[in-house]
Structures are given as structure tokens and as C-alpha cells.
PDB file of C-alpha atoms and ligand atoms in Angstrom:
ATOM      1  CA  UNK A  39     127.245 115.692  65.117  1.00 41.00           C
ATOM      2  CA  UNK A  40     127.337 117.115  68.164  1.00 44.00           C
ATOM      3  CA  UNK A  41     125.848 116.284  71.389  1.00 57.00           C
ATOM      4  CA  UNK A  42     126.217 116.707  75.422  1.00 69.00           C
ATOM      5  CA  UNK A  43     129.477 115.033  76.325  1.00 85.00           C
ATOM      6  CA  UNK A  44     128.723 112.191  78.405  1.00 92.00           C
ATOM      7  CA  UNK A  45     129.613 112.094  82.240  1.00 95.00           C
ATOM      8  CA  UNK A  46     132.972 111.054  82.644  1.00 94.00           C
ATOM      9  CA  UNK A  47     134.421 109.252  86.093  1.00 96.00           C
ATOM     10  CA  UNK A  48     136.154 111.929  88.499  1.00 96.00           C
ATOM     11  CA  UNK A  49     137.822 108.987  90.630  1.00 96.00           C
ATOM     12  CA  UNK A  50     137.474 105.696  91.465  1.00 98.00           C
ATOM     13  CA  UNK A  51     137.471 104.303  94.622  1.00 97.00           C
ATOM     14  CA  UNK A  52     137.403 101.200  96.101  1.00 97.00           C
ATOM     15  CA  UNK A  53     135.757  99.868 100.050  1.00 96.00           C
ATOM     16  CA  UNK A  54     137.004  99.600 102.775  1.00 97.00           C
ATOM     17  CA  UNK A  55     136.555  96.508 105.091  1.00 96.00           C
ATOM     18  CA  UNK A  56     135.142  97.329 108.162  1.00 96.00           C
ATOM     19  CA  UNK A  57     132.464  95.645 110.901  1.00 94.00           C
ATOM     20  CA  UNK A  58     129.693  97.564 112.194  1.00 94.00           C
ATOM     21  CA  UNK A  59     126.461  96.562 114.396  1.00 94.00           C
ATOM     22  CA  UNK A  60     127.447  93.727 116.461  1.00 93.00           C
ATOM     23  CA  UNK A  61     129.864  92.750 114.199  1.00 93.00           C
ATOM     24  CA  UNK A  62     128.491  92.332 110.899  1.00 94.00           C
ATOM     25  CA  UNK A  63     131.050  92.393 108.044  1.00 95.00           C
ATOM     26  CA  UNK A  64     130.692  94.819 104.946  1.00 96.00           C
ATOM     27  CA  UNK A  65     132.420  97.238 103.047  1.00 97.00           C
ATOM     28  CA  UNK A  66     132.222 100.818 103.167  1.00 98.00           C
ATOM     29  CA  UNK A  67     132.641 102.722  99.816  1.00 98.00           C
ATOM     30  CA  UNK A  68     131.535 106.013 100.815  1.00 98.00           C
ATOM     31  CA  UNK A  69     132.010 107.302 104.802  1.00 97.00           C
ATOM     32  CA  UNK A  70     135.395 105.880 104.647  1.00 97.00           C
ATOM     33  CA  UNK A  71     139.222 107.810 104.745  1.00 96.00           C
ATOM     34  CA  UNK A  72     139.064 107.274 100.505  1.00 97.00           C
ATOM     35  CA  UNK A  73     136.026 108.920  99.980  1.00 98.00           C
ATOM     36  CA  UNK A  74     134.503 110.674 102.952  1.00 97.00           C
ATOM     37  CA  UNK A  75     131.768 111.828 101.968  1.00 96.00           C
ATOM     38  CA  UNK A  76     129.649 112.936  98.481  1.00 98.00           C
ATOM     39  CA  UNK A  77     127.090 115.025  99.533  1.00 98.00           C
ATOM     40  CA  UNK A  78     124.192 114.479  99.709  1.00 98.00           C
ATOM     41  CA  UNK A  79     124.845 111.432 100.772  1.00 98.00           C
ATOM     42  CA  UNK A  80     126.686 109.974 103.922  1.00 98.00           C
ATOM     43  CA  UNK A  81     127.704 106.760 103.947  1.00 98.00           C
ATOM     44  CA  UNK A  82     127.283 104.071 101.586  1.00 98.00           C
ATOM     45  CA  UNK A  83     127.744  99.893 102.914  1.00 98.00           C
ATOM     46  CA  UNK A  84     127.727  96.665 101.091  1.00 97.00           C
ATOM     47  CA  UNK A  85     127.225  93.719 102.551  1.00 94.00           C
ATOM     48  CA  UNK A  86     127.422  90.261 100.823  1.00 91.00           C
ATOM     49  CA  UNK A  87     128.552  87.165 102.427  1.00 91.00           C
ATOM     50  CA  UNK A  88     127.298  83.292 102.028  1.00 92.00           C
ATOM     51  CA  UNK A  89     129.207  82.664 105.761  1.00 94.00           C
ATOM     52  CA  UNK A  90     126.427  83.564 108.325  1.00 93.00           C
ATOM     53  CA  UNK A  91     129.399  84.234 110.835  1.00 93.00           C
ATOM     54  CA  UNK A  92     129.766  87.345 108.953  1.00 94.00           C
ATOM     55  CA  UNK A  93     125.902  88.779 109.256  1.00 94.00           C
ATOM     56  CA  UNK A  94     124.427  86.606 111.889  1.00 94.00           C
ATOM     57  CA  UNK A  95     124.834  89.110 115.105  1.00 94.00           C
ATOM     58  CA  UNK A  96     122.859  91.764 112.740  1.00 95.00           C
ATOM     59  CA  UNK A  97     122.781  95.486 114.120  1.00 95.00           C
ATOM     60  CA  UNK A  98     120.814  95.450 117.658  1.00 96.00           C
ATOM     61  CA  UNK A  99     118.806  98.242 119.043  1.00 96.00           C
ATOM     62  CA  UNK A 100     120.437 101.735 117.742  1.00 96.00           C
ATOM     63  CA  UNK A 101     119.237 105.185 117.227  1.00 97.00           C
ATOM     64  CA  UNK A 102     119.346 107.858 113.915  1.00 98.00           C
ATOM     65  CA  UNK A 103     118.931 111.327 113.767  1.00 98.00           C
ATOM     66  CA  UNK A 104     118.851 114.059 110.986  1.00 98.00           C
ATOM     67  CA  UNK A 105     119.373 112.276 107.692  1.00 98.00           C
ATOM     68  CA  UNK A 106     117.680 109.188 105.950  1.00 98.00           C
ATOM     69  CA  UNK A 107     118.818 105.329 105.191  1.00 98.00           C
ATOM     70  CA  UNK A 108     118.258 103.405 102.227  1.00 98.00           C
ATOM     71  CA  UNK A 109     118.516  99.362 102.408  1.00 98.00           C
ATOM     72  CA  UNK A 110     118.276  97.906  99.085  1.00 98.00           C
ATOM     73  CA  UNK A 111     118.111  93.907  99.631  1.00 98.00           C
ATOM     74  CA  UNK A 112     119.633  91.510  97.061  1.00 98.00           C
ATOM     75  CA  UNK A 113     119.567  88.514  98.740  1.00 97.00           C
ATOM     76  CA  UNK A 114     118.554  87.884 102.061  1.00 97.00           C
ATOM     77  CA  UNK A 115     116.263  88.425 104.674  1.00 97.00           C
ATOM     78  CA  UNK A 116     116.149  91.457 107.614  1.00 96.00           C
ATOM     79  CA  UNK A 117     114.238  91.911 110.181  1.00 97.00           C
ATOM     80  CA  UNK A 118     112.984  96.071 111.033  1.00 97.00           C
ATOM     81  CA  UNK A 119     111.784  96.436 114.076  1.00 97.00           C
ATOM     82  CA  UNK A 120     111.368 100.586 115.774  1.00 96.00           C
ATOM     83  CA  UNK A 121     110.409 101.809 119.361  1.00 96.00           C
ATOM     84  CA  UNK A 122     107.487 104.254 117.561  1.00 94.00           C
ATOM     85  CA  UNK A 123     105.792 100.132 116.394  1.00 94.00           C
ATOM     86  CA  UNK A 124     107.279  99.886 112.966  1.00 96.00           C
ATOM     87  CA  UNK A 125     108.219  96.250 111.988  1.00 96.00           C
ATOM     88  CA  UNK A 126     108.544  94.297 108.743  1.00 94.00           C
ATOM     89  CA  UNK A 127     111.247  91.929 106.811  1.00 96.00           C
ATOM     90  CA  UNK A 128     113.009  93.219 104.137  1.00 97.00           C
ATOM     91  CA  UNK A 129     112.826  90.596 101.472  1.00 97.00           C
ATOM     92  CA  UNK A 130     115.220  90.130  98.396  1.00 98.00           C
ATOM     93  CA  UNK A 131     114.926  92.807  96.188  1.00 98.00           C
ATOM     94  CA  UNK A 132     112.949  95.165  98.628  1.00 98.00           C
ATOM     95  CA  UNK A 133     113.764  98.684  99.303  1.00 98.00           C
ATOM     96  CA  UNK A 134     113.518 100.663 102.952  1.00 97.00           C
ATOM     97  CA  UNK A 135     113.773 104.371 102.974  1.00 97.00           C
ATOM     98  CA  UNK A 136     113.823 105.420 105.904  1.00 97.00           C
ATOM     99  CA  UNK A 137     113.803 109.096 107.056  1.00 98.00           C
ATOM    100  CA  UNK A 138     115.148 109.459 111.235  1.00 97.00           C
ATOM    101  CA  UNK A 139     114.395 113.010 111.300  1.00 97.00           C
ATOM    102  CA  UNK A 140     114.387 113.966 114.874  1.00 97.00           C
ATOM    103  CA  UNK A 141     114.728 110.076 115.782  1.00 97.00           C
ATOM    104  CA  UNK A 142     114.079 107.008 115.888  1.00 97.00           C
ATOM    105  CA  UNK A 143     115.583 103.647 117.886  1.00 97.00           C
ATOM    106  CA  UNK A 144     115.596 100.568 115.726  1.00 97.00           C
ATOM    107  CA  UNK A 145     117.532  97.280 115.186  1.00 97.00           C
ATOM    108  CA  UNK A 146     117.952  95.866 111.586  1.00 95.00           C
ATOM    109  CA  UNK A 147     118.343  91.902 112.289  1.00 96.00           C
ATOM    110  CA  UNK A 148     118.807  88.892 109.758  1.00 95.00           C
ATOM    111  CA  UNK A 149     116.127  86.521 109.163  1.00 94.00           C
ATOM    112  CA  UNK A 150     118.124  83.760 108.417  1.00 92.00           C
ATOM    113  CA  UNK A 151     120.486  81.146 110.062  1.00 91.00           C
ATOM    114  CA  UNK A 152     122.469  80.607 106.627  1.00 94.00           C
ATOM    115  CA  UNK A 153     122.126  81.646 103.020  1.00 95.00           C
ATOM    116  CA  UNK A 154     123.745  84.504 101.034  1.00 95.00           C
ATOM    117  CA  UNK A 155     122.984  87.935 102.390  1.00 95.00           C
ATOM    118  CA  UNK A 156     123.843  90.603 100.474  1.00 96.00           C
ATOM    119  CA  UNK A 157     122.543  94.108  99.529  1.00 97.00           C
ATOM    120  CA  UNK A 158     123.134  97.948 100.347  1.00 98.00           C
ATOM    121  CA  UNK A 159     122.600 100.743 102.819  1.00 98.00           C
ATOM    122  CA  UNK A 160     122.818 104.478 101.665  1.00 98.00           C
ATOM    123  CA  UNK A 161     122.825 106.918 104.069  1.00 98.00           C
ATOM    124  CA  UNK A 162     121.240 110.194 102.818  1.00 98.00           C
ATOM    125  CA  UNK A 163     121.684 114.085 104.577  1.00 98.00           C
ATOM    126  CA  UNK A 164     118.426 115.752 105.196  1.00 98.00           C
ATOM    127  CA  UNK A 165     118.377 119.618 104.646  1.00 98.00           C
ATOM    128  CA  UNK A 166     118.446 121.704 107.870  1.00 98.00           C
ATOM    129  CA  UNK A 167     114.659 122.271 107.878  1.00 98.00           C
ATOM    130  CA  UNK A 168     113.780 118.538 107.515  1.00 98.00           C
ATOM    131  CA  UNK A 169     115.905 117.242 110.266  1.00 98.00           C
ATOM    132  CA  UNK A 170     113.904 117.369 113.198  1.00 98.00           C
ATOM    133  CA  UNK A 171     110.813 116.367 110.866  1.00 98.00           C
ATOM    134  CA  UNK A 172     108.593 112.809 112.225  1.00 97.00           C
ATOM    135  CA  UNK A 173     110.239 109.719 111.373  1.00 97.00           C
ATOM    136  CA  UNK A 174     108.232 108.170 107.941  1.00 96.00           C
ATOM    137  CA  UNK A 175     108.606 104.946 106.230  1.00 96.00           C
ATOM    138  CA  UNK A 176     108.820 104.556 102.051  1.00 96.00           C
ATOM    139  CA  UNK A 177     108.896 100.778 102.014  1.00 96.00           C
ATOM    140  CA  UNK A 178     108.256  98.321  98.644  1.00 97.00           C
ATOM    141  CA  UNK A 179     108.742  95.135  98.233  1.00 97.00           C
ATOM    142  CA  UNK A 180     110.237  93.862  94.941  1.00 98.00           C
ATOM    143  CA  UNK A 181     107.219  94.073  93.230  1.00 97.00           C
ATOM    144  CA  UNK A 182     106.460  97.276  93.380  1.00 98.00           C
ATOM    145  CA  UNK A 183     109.914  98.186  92.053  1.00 98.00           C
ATOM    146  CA  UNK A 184     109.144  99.123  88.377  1.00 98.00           C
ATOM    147  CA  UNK A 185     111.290  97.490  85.658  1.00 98.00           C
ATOM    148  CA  UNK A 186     112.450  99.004  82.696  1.00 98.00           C
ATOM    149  CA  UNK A 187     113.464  96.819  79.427  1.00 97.00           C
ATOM    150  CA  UNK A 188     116.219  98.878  77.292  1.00 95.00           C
ATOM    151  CA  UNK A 189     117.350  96.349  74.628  1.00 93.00           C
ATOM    152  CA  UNK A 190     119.611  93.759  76.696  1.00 95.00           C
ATOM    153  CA  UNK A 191     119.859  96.579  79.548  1.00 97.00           C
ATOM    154  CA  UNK A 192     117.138  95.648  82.413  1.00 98.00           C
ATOM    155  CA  UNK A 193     116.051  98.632  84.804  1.00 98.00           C
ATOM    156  CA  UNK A 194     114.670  98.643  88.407  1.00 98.00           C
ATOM    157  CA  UNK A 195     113.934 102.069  88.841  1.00 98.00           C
ATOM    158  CA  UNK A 196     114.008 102.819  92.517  1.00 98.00           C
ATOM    159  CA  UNK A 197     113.883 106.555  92.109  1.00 98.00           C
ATOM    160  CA  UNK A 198     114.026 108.658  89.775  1.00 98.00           C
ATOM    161  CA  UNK A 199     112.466 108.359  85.920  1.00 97.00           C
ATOM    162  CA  UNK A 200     113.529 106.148  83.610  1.00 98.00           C
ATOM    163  CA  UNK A 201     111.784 106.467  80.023  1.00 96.00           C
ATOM    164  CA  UNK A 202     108.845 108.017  81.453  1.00 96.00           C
ATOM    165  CA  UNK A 203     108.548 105.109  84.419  1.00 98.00           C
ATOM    166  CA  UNK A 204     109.059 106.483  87.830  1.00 98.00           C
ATOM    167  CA  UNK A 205     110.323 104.512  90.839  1.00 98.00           C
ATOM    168  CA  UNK A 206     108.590 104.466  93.989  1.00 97.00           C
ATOM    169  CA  UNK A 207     110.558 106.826  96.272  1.00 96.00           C
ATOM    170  CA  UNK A 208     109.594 110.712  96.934  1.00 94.00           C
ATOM    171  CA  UNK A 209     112.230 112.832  98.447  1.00 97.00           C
ATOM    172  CA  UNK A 210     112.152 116.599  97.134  1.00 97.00           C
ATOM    173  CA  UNK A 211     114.981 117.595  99.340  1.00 97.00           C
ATOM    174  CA  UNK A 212     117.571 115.744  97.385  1.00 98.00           C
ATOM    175  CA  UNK A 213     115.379 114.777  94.525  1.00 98.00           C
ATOM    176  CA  UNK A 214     117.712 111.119  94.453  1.00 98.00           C
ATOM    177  CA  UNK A 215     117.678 108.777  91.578  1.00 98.00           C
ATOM    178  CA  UNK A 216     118.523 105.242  92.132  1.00 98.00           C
ATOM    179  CA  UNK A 217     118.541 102.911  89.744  1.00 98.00           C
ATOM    180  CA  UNK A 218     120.082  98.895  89.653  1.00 98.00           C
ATOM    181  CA  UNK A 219     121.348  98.384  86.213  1.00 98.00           C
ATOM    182  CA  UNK A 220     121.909  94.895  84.724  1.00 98.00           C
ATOM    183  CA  UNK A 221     123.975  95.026  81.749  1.00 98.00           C
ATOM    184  CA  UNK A 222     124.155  92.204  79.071  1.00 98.00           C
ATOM    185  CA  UNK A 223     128.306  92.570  76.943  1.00 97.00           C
ATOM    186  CA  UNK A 224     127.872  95.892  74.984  1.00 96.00           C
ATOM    187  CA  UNK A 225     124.574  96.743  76.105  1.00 97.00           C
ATOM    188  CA  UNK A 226     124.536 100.205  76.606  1.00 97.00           C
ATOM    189  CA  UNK A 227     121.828 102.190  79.553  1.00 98.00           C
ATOM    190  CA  UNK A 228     122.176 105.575  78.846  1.00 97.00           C
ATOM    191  CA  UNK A 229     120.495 108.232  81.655  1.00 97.00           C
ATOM    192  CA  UNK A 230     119.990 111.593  82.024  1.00 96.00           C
ATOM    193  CA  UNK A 231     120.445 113.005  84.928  1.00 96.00           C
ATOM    194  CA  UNK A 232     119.703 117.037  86.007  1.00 95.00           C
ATOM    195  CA  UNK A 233     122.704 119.261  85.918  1.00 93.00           C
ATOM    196  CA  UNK A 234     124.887 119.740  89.015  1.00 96.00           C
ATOM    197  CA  UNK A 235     123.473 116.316  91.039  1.00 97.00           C
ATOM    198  CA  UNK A 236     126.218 114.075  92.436  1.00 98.00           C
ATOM    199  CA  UNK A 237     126.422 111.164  90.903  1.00 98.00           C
ATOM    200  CA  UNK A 238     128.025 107.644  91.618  1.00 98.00           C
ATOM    201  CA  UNK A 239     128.127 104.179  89.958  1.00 98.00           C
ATOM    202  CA  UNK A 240     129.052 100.829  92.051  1.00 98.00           C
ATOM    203  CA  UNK A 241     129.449  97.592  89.682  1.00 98.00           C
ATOM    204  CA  UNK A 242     128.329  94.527  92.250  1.00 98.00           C
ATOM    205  CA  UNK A 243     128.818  92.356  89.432  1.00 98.00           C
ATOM    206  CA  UNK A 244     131.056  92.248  86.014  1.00 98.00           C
ATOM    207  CA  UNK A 245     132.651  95.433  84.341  1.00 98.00           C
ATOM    208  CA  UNK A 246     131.291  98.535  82.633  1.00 98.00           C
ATOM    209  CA  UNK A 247     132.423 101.359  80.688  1.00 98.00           C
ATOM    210  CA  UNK A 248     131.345 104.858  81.872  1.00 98.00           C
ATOM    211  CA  UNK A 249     131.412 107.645  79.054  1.00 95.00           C
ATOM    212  CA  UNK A 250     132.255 107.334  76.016  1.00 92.00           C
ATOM    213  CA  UNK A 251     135.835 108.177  73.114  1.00 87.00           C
ATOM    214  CA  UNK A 252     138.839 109.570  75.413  1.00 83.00           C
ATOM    215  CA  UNK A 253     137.248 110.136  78.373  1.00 83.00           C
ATOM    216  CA  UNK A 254     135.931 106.836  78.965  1.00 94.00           C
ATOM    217  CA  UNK A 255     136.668 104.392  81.970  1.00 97.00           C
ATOM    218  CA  UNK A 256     135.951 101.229  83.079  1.00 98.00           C
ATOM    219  CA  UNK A 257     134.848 100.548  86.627  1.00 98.00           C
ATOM    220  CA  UNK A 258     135.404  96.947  87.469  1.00 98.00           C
ATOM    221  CA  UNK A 259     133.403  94.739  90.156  1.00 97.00           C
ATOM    222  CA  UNK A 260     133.805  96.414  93.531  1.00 97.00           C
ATOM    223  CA  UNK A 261     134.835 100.119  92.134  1.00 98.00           C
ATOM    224  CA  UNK A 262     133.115 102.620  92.982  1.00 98.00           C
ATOM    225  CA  UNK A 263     133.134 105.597  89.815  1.00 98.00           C
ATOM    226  CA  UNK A 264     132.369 109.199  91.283  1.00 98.00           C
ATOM    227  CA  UNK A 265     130.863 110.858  88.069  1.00 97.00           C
ATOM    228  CA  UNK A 266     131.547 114.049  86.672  1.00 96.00           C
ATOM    229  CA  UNK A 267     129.093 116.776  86.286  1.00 94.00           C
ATOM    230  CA  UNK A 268     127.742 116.976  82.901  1.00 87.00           C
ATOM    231  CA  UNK A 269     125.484 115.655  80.038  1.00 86.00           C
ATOM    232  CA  UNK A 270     123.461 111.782  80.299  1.00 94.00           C
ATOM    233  CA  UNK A 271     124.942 108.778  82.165  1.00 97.00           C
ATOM    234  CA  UNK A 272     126.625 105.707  79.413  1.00 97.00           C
ATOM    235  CA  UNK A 273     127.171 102.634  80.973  1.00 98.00           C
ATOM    236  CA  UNK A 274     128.604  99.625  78.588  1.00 98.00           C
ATOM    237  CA  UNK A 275     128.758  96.414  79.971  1.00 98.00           C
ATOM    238  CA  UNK A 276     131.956  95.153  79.397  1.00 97.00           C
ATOM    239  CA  UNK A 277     130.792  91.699  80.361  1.00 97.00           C
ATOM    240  CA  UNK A 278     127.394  90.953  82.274  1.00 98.00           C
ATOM    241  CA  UNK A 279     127.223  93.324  84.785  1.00 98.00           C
ATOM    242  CA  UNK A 280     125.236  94.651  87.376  1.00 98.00           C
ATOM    243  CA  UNK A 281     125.669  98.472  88.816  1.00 98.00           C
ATOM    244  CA  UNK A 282     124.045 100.344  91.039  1.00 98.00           C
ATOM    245  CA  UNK A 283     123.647 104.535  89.762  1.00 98.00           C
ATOM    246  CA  UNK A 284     122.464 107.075  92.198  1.00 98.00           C
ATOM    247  CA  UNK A 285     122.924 110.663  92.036  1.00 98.00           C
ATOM    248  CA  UNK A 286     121.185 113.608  94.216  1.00 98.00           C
ATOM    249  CA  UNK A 287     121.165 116.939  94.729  1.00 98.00           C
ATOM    250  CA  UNK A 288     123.898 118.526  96.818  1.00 98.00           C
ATOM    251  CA  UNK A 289     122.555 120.158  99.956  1.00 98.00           C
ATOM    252  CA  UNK A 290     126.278 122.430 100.428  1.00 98.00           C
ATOM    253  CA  UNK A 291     124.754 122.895 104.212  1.00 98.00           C
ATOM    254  CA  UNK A 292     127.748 122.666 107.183  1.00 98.00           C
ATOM    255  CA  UNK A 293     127.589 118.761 108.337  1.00 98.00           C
ATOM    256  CA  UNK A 294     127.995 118.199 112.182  1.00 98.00           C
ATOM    257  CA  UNK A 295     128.103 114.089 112.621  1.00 96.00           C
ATOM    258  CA  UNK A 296     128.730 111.663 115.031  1.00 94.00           C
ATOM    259  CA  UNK A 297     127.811 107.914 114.438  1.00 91.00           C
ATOM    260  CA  UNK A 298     124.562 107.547 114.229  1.00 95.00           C
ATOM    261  CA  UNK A 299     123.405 111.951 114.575  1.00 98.00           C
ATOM    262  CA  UNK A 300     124.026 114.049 111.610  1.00 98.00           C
ATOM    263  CA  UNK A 301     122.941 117.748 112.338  1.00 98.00           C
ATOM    264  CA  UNK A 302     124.299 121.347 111.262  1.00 98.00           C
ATOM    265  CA  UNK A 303     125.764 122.166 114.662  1.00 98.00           C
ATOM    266  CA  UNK A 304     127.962 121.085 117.258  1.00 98.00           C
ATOM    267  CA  UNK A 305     125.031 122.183 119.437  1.00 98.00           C
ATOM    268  CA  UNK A 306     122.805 120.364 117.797  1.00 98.00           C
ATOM    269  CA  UNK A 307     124.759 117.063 118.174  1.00 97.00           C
ATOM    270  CA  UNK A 308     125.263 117.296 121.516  1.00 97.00           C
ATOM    271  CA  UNK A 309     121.221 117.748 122.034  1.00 98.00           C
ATOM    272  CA  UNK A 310     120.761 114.945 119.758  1.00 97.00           C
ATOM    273  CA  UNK A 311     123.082 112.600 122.495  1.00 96.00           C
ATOM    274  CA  UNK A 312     121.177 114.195 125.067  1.00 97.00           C
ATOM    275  CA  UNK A 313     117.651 113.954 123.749  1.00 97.00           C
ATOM    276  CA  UNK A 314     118.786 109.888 122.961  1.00 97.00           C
ATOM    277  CA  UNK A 315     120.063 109.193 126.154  1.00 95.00           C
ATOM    278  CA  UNK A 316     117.190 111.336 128.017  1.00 96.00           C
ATOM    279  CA  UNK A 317     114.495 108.978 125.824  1.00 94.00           C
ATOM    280  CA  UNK A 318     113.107 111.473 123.828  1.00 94.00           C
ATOM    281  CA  UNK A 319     113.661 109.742 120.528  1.00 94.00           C
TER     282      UNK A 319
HETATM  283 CO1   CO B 541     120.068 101.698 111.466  1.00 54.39          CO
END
């Protein structure tokens, strides 16, 4: 029989080390000379260290515009705190989305003097007509994260649909699925995803085949597997193993970034310093 060949992997790519904040440590998979960018989306860090030296100076007060960040937290505790009155921890196994639009000024701070810290941040583009839209929260703690069981493949659907269960997180712009995958050996999470989305796997933890007969590959712990465009998603654990899949539409709009701004323009970067430095954000 025939069906929809599976998404192969295009490349794969591993982090770079790099610091960022005040000097937290973390690698940086996508927004890095490797893989610089996959749009829609930006930048992608992990961070995962049991030596507080690494986290412990956290990322003081600093501004976004134009796009959105995602924090997923896997172990740890962060402190959010905004200059429009926004504060909360991020708690293991919480999720912030946050959209800057035209800007906001925040500091992302641990909440702990030692421990494991570990988890992700996903920076997403916003379309030209949502950039300079009002900063907005999605936040959900780890309850709220629905849970799909697939045989010996578990499911925290983060976005997207999985089986007819829908994570949290609405964004129409990009229409993003993300979805942590634990894998048992040869359990098998197979996932649709629409036609002409980019699409990414990162195992955290253990090995996994992607695709299926010749085209298969196996992404190992700390790969990063750019996917192919294409039919459903198979991931095979190739031991336990724990993944990370996002994919979202591609906006194919002219990027104009600089740190922390992401806009269309040159023009529109340079009022996005001066609107920061001015106070306006
Ligand atoms: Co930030």
C-alpha cells in the first residue's frame, strides 16, 4: 500500500555555545552561523545546567519588539517581571508566550540559588500587520498543558492538535504546533502536520528515528533535525527519548533585526531603538 511519504530530515544541526543576559550559559540551535534562521521562527535557546554559576545572573531588564517568545520550563524556576505590571514565576513544566508587539521592557530572572535549570526559549516572527499590536500574555502552568497517551509515546500538547486534544496556545499568524514528545525504545508518535509549515525536531534526551525505509535518520541528544516538507511526522525512539517538535507557518516577509527588534525595515528598526531609548515602550 501506498501512503504519504513521511517527512524526512533536510539537515541536522547542532548548538552553538554562547552566553546571553548577564551571562547566562545556553546553547543556541537556531539564530546561530549553522542555522540562521527557519522562518517563522527566530531564534531558538536551551538552557540546562545543575551549576547555578551558569544561570544565576539571569537576563536583567531588556526590551522586545515585533515578534513573540516562547519559554517552555523543564526544570527550574524564573522570575517575569514587565514595566506595563506583568509578573509571575515560571514553574517546571510551564509555558510563557509572550507576544512584544510594539514593546515591552522585561527581565526573566531565576528563582533559585541552586538546582537544575533547564528548559527552552523560541523566538517567533510576527507578520507585518501584528508587529506594532499591544503586548499580550498566553501563560499555563503545567497543568493546564494537555497530555496525550499514544501507546508508550506520552504527549504535552502545547499547540497545535494532537488526536483531537488541542494545546493551550492561539496564534493564527503562524498557526505553530509545539509539542514535547517522550518516547519509550520503538515507540512510535506519528503527527500530521499542514502542508508547507516549517518544521523542526530537538531530542533533549535519548535518540529517535525521523521517517521511515531509506529516507530515515536518526537525530541523537542535542541535534537539531530540520524536517522536510511533506506527509505526517514519525518519530521512533531509539532509546527513551524526549524531543521537542514544532513547526509553523512561514511568513516569507523581508526580516530587519537587531538584538532584541525584529521589524520589516531598516526604518523601522531604527524607530524601534528610538522609541526604546525615548521610553515609549
Ligand atoms: Co526577554
Amino acid at each position: 500500500m501506498n501512503t504519504l511519504a513521511t517527512r524526512g530530515v533536510a539537515r541536522l544541526v547542532r548548538g552553538m555555545p554562547t552566553s546571553d543576559g548577564a551571562g547566562v550559559k545556553l546553547t543556541r540551535l537556531i539564530g546561530q552561523p549553522q542555522l540562521a534562521d527557519l522562518d517563522p521562527f527566530l531564534m531558538l535557546d536551551e538552557f540546562g545546567t545543575d551549576n547555578p554559576g551558569d544561570y544565576i545572573a539571569g537576563f536583567p531588564d531588556h526590551p522586545h519588539r515585533g515578534f513573540e517568545t516562547v519559554t517552555y520550563m523543564l526544570d527550574g524556576r524564573m522570575r517575569h517581571r514587565d514595566n506595563h505590571g506583568h509578573e509571575g514565576v515560571l514553574v517546571p513544566g510551564s509555558v510563557q508566550w509572550m507576544t512584544a508587539g510594539r514593546g515591552i521592557v522585561h527581565s526573566e530572572m531565576p528563582q533559585q540559588q541552586e538546582g537544575r535549570m533547564r528548559g527552552f526559549q523560541l523566538w517567533i516572527n510576527l507578520p507585518a500587520r501584528d508587529k506594532m499590536t499591544a503586548p499580550r500574555y498566553q501563560e499555563f502552568g503545567p497543568q493546564q498543558i494537555p497530555q496525550v497517551e499514544l501507546g508508550a509515546a506520552r504527549v504535552k500538547v502545547i499547540a497545535g492538535s494532537v488526536e483531537g486534544v488541542t494545546g493551550p496556545i492561539v496564534q493564527p499568524a503562524t498557526e505553530p504546533t509545539y509539542l514535547d514528545v517522550e518516547l519509550a525504545p520503538a515507540s512510535v508518535f506519528t503527527h500530521t502536520l499542514p502542508a508547507g509549515h516549517a518544521a523542526f525536531t530537538y531530542v533533549y534526551e535519548g535518540a529517535v528515528q525521523i521517517g521511515e525505509g531509506d529516507s530515515a535518520a536518526t537525530a541523537n541528544s542535542h541535534q537539531l533535525a530540520v524536517l522536510t516538507d511533506g506527509g505526517p511526522v514519525r518519530l521512533e525512539g531509539r532509546s527513551r527519548a524526549r524531543v521537542i517538535l514544532v513547526a509553523g507557518r512561514p511568513l516569507r516577509e523581508p526580516v530587519a533585526k537587531y538584538g532584541p527588534f525584529v521589524m520589516n525595515t531598516r526604518e523601522e528598526l531604527m524607530q524601534a531603538f528610538e522609541d526604546f531609548q525615548q521610553g515609549r515602550f
